[in-house]
Amino acid sequence: LAVNNVTPPSAAGQRPANPTDELFRQQRAELVPAVRRDGIRDVETLRAIGAVRRHEFVPAEYRPYAYENRPIPIGYGQTISQPYIVAFMTEILQLSPGMKVLEVGTGSGYQAAVLAEVGCDVYTVEIFEVLAMQATERLQRLGFDDVTTRHADGRYGWSRHAPYDAVIVTAAGGSIPPALIGQLKVGGRMIIPVGSLYGVQHLILVEKLASDDIRTRSVLPVRFVPMLQGLR
Ligand code: SAH
């Protein structure tokens, strides 16, 4: 049987397509309209969701579910957030290329990668040393050179690189840590889940209007893992 309409990859001078990679590519492409249907409109955010290889950020046994719109366990009782939430938090920060962003809660590094994909310089802090190391290695391997990770308690921010154009917090506490407001630029935005640990929480949008003036607005009910205290 002659198949004349197919050019062998080798003849085309390309690497043979990896069928698993091709499946992930399709699933990633389908995630974009799914997130869009849920209300995400920012073109750059949608492009980033379509570009970042989420399956690289989840444990091997969860890879088949990497592009479903749900959170996935990453060990140590932590989770990689649902893609819709990642997109929502990215969009609401109104980012543009070159902006400096502080993330509290590196986890897998996926949210940091999405922020870097929209062109930001990302400084991200993680309280579990193992997660911080794994994320550092992963982000490096995938070429996210604009993400800098640190093993520390993020409630105190990262003063060395402050002030930040935006702050994003991916673990929920009972209040907004004052250091994070202090390290935010005037005119900057922060998105942070606030609420009781296992009860109702809301994403709060914080706008810093002046060095001593903030405006806060509750924008979405959510469920995040708790903000921890003390290095591990
Ligand atoms: N942004 C992550 C989501 C991880 S879940 C991602 O895209 O995968 C929240 C993360 O916050 C967990 O990894 C948890 O260990 C971390 N965390 C909790 N309390 C913290 C604190 N005080 N400082 C820094 N990281 C913290």
Tab-separated table of C-alpha atoms and ligand atoms in Angstrom:
chain	number	residue	atom	x	y	z
A	1	LEU	CA	0.000	0.000	0.000
A	2	ALA	CA	1.566	3.251	-1.077
A	3	VAL	CA	0.821	6.321	0.975
A	4	ASN	CA	1.962	9.186	-1.161
A	5	ASN	CA	0.392	12.109	0.620
A	6	VAL	CA	2.412	11.673	3.822
A	7	THR	CA	5.927	13.048	4.012
A	8	PRO	CA	8.070	10.962	6.353
A	9	PRO	CA	9.293	13.208	9.174
A	10	SER	CA	12.897	12.251	8.518
A	11	ALA	CA	12.600	13.288	4.892
A	12	ALA	CA	11.157	16.615	6.005
A	13	GLY	CA	14.195	17.096	8.192
A	14	GLN	CA	12.090	17.177	11.372
A	15	ARG	CA	12.062	15.111	14.498
A	16	PRO	CA	9.341	12.448	14.468
A	17	ALA	CA	6.213	13.693	16.237
A	18	ASN	CA	5.825	12.300	19.734
A	19	PRO	CA	2.226	10.985	19.920
A	20	THR	CA	1.879	11.802	23.623
A	21	ASP	CA	3.151	15.321	23.059
A	22	GLU	CA	0.692	15.717	20.203
A	23	LEU	CA	-2.174	14.610	22.469
A	24	PHE	CA	-1.129	17.135	25.133
A	25	ARG	CA	-0.910	19.828	22.465
A	26	GLN	CA	-4.497	19.128	21.403
A	27	GLN	CA	-5.751	19.055	24.973
A	28	ARG	CA	-3.953	22.336	25.711
A	29	ALA	CA	-5.549	23.923	22.649
A	30	GLU	CA	-8.971	22.816	23.932
A	31	LEU	CA	-8.340	24.287	27.374
A	32	VAL	CA	-8.266	27.810	25.894
A	33	PRO	CA	-11.926	27.924	24.721
A	34	ALA	CA	-12.953	26.190	27.978
A	35	VAL	CA	-11.379	28.964	30.059
A	36	ARG	CA	-12.809	31.533	27.652
A	37	ARG	CA	-16.318	30.092	28.119
A	38	ASP	CA	-15.863	30.615	31.857
A	39	GLY	CA	-15.372	34.332	31.222
A	40	ILE	CA	-11.660	34.959	30.687
A	41	ARG	CA	-11.265	37.514	27.896
A	42	ASP	CA	-7.710	38.885	28.096
A	43	VAL	CA	-5.960	37.775	24.904
A	44	GLU	CA	-2.490	37.520	26.444
A	45	THR	CA	-3.773	35.465	29.381
A	46	LEU	CA	-5.556	33.071	27.008
A	47	ARG	CA	-2.444	32.805	24.858
A	48	ALA	CA	-0.350	31.968	27.917
A	49	ILE	CA	-2.803	29.244	29.008
A	50	GLY	CA	-2.509	27.814	25.503
A	51	ALA	CA	1.285	27.985	25.576
A	52	VAL	CA	2.394	26.664	28.977
A	53	ARG	CA	2.818	22.876	29.061
A	54	ARG	CA	0.768	22.170	32.187
A	55	HIS	CA	1.484	18.420	32.044
A	56	GLU	CA	5.112	19.226	32.909
A	57	PHE	CA	3.943	20.721	36.224
A	58	VAL	CA	1.945	17.762	37.582
A	59	PRO	CA	3.144	14.410	38.971
A	60	ALA	CA	3.448	11.718	36.266
A	61	GLU	CA	0.367	9.794	37.439
A	62	TYR	CA	-1.805	12.898	36.928
A	63	ARG	CA	-0.542	13.827	33.451
A	64	PRO	CA	-3.613	12.394	31.680
A	65	TYR	CA	-5.704	14.954	33.618
A	66	ALA	CA	-3.286	17.879	33.243
A	67	TYR	CA	-5.562	19.819	30.870
A	68	GLU	CA	-8.811	19.294	32.729
A	69	ASN	CA	-10.117	22.431	34.358
A	70	ARG	CA	-9.470	21.321	37.935
A	71	PRO	CA	-6.799	21.459	40.643
A	72	ILE	CA	-4.316	18.548	40.934
A	73	PRO	CA	-2.307	17.332	43.969
A	74	ILE	CA	1.426	18.064	43.801
A	75	GLY	CA	2.487	16.467	47.101
A	76	TYR	CA	2.913	17.777	50.656
A	77	GLY	CA	-0.832	18.411	50.823
A	78	GLN	CA	-0.532	21.118	48.163
A	79	THR	CA	-2.240	21.533	44.787
A	80	ILE	CA	-1.663	23.193	41.451
A	81	SER	CA	-4.623	25.557	41.026
A	82	GLN	CA	-7.396	25.032	38.508
A	83	PRO	CA	-6.498	26.616	35.125
A	84	TYR	CA	-9.546	28.894	35.276
A	85	ILE	CA	-8.391	30.326	38.619
A	86	VAL	CA	-4.839	30.765	37.318
A	87	ALA	CA	-6.243	32.628	34.311
A	88	PHE	CA	-8.647	34.691	36.440
A	89	MET	CA	-5.880	35.838	38.792
A	90	THR	CA	-3.532	36.602	35.885
A	91	GLU	CA	-6.156	38.602	34.003
A	92	ILE	CA	-7.302	40.715	36.942
A	93	LEU	CA	-3.752	41.962	37.607
A	94	GLN	CA	-3.826	43.814	34.240
A	95	LEU	CA	-0.215	42.924	33.504
A	96	SER	CA	1.990	44.105	30.692
A	97	PRO	CA	5.422	42.933	29.536
A	98	GLY	CA	8.330	43.925	31.756
A	99	MET	CA	6.272	44.236	34.917
A	100	LYS	CA	7.745	42.863	38.120
A	101	VAL	CA	5.473	40.400	39.916
A	102	LEU	CA	5.790	38.790	43.344
A	103	GLU	CA	4.112	35.409	43.805
A	104	VAL	CA	3.584	33.855	47.235
A	105	GLY	CA	3.194	30.064	46.928
A	106	THR	CA	5.302	28.749	44.033
A	107	GLY	CA	3.937	25.206	44.346
A	108	SER	CA	4.484	23.506	40.986
A	109	GLY	CA	5.599	26.751	39.337
A	110	TYR	CA	2.691	26.712	36.861
A	111	GLN	CA	1.206	30.083	37.840
A	112	ALA	CA	4.706	31.595	37.756
A	113	ALA	CA	5.214	30.176	34.259
A	114	VAL	CA	1.922	31.701	33.068
A	115	LEU	CA	2.986	35.097	34.483
A	116	ALA	CA	6.364	34.790	32.741
A	117	GLU	CA	4.619	33.787	29.514
A	118	VAL	CA	2.734	37.111	29.507
A	119	GLY	CA	6.118	38.814	29.734
A	120	CYS	CA	6.568	39.542	33.438
A	121	ASP	CA	9.661	39.207	35.618
A	122	VAL	CA	8.486	36.877	38.335
A	123	TYR	CA	9.823	36.527	41.871
A	124	THR	CA	8.179	33.591	43.588
A	125	VAL	CA	8.456	32.340	47.157
A	126	GLU	CA	7.653	28.831	48.464
A	127	ILE	CA	7.622	27.594	52.064
A	128	PHE	CA	8.387	23.909	51.263
A	129	GLU	CA	12.044	23.548	50.340
A	130	VAL	CA	11.421	20.449	48.221
A	131	LEU	CA	8.666	22.151	46.198
A	132	ALA	CA	10.844	25.236	45.741
A	133	MET	CA	13.734	23.103	44.458
A	134	GLN	CA	11.526	21.052	42.143
A	135	ALA	CA	9.900	24.186	40.708
A	136	THR	CA	13.292	25.848	40.198
A	137	GLU	CA	14.607	22.832	38.287
A	138	ARG	CA	11.402	22.521	36.236
A	139	LEU	CA	11.183	26.214	35.293
A	140	GLN	CA	14.843	26.197	34.295
A	141	ARG	CA	14.435	23.067	32.183
A	142	LEU	CA	11.416	24.565	30.402
A	143	GLY	CA	13.289	27.793	29.702
A	144	PHE	CA	11.455	30.198	31.995
A	145	ASP	CA	14.505	32.355	32.637
A	146	ASP	CA	12.406	35.265	33.918
A	147	VAL	CA	11.276	33.394	37.030
A	148	THR	CA	13.359	33.549	40.211
A	149	THR	CA	12.399	31.234	43.058
A	150	ARG	CA	13.175	31.350	46.751
A	151	HIS	CA	12.573	29.100	49.734
A	152	ALA	CA	11.052	31.415	52.355
A	153	ASP	CA	7.889	32.374	54.220
A	154	GLY	CA	6.075	34.509	51.683
A	155	ARG	CA	4.009	36.372	54.250
A	156	TYR	CA	7.007	38.672	54.523
A	157	GLY	CA	7.274	39.113	50.768
A	158	TRP	CA	10.709	39.441	49.156
A	159	SER	CA	11.958	42.905	50.022
A	160	ARG	CA	15.132	42.603	47.959
A	161	HIS	CA	13.279	42.999	44.652
A	162	ALA	CA	10.511	45.303	45.887
A	163	PRO	CA	8.539	47.315	44.967
A	164	TYR	CA	6.396	45.129	42.708
A	165	ASP	CA	3.919	46.141	40.024
A	166	ALA	CA	1.718	43.260	41.124
A	167	VAL	CA	1.468	40.661	43.886
A	168	ILE	CA	-0.298	37.299	43.592
A	169	VAL	CA	-0.897	35.032	46.559
A	170	THR	CA	-1.930	31.409	46.007
A	171	ALA	CA	-2.557	30.270	49.593
A	172	ALA	CA	-5.336	31.578	51.827
A	173	GLY	CA	-4.890	33.304	55.162
A	174	GLY	CA	-7.178	35.151	57.510
A	175	SER	CA	-5.921	38.585	56.508
A	176	ILE	CA	-3.716	40.433	54.031
A	177	PRO	CA	-0.062	40.368	55.211
A	178	PRO	CA	1.037	44.009	55.725
A	179	ALA	CA	4.498	43.345	54.230
A	180	LEU	CA	2.872	42.465	50.898
A	181	ILE	CA	1.000	45.778	50.805
A	182	GLY	CA	4.236	47.536	51.728
A	183	GLN	CA	6.142	45.911	48.843
A	184	LEU	CA	3.461	46.793	46.276
A	185	LYS	CA	4.041	49.880	44.109
A	186	VAL	CA	1.614	52.781	44.353
A	187	GLY	CA	-0.785	52.115	41.486
A	188	GLY	CA	-0.112	48.383	41.725
A	189	ARG	CA	-2.558	45.516	42.177
A	190	MET	CA	-2.597	42.456	44.401
A	191	ILE	CA	-4.872	39.406	44.195
A	192	ILE	CA	-5.108	37.284	47.333
A	193	PRO	CA	-7.480	34.665	48.768
A	194	VAL	CA	-8.683	35.593	52.239
A	195	GLY	CA	-10.965	33.658	54.551
A	196	SER	CA	-11.270	30.827	57.018
A	197	LEU	CA	-8.988	27.861	56.407
A	198	TYR	CA	-11.496	25.232	55.367
A	199	GLY	CA	-14.590	27.375	55.041
A	200	VAL	CA	-15.513	30.210	52.726
A	201	GLN	CA	-12.757	32.264	51.156
A	202	HIS	CA	-12.819	35.077	48.628
A	203	LEU	CA	-10.293	36.407	46.188
A	204	ILE	CA	-9.675	39.989	47.229
A	205	LEU	CA	-8.398	42.525	44.719
A	206	VAL	CA	-6.221	45.128	46.425
A	207	GLU	CA	-5.396	48.388	44.654
A	208	LYS	CA	-2.727	50.570	46.188
A	209	LEU	CA	-3.940	54.127	45.661
A	210	ALA	CA	-1.236	55.874	47.702
A	211	SER	CA	1.536	54.783	50.053
A	212	ASP	CA	-0.996	54.762	52.915
A	213	ASP	CA	-4.224	54.079	51.047
A	214	ILE	CA	-5.599	50.834	49.621
A	215	ARG	CA	-8.941	49.879	48.118
A	216	THR	CA	-10.115	46.275	48.455
A	217	ARG	CA	-12.844	44.463	46.569
A	218	SER	CA	-14.066	40.874	46.898
A	219	VAL	CA	-14.145	39.409	43.386
A	220	LEU	CA	-14.673	35.626	43.549
A	221	PRO	CA	-15.490	32.894	46.098
A	222	VAL	CA	-12.678	30.325	46.044
A	223	ARG	CA	-11.101	27.434	47.903
A	224	PHE	CA	-7.333	27.576	48.378
A	225	VAL	CA	-4.908	25.589	50.535
A	226	PRO	CA	-4.001	27.401	53.784
A	227	MET	CA	-1.210	29.937	54.104
A	228	LEU	CA	1.381	28.237	56.324
A	229	GLN	CA	3.780	29.672	58.873
A	230	GLY	CA	7.323	28.450	59.415
A	231	LEU	CA	9.707	26.948	56.865
A	232	ARG	CA	9.512	23.256	55.989
B	1	SAH	N1	0.860	28.750	42.473
B	1	SAH	C1	0.951	27.323	42.708
B	1	SAH	C2	-0.164	26.866	43.624
B	1	SAH	C3	0.385	26.114	44.767
B	1	SAH	S1	-0.708	25.870	46.139
B	1	SAH	C4	0.970	26.558	41.406
B	1	SAH	O1	0.753	27.161	40.349
B	1	SAH	O2	1.219	25.351	41.409
B	1	SAH	C5	-0.076	27.056	47.291
B	1	SAH	C6	1.377	26.957	47.642
B	1	SAH	O3	1.638	27.924	48.657
B	1	SAH	C7	1.829	25.617	48.203
B	1	SAH	O4	2.890	25.137	47.445
B	1	SAH	C8	2.252	25.951	49.627
B	1	SAH	O5	3.333	25.159	50.086
B	1	SAH	C9	2.637	27.409	49.503
B	1	SAH	N2	2.617	28.177	50.744
B	1	SAH	C10	1.776	28.079	51.794
B	1	SAH	N3	2.063	28.978	52.743
B	1	SAH	C11	3.127	29.697	52.283
B	1	SAH	C12	3.905	30.768	52.816
B	1	SAH	N4	3.646	31.307	54.008
B	1	SAH	N5	4.930	31.238	52.065
B	1	SAH	C13	5.223	30.704	50.857
B	1	SAH	N6	4.525	29.688	50.304
B	1	SAH	C14	3.486	29.180	51.005
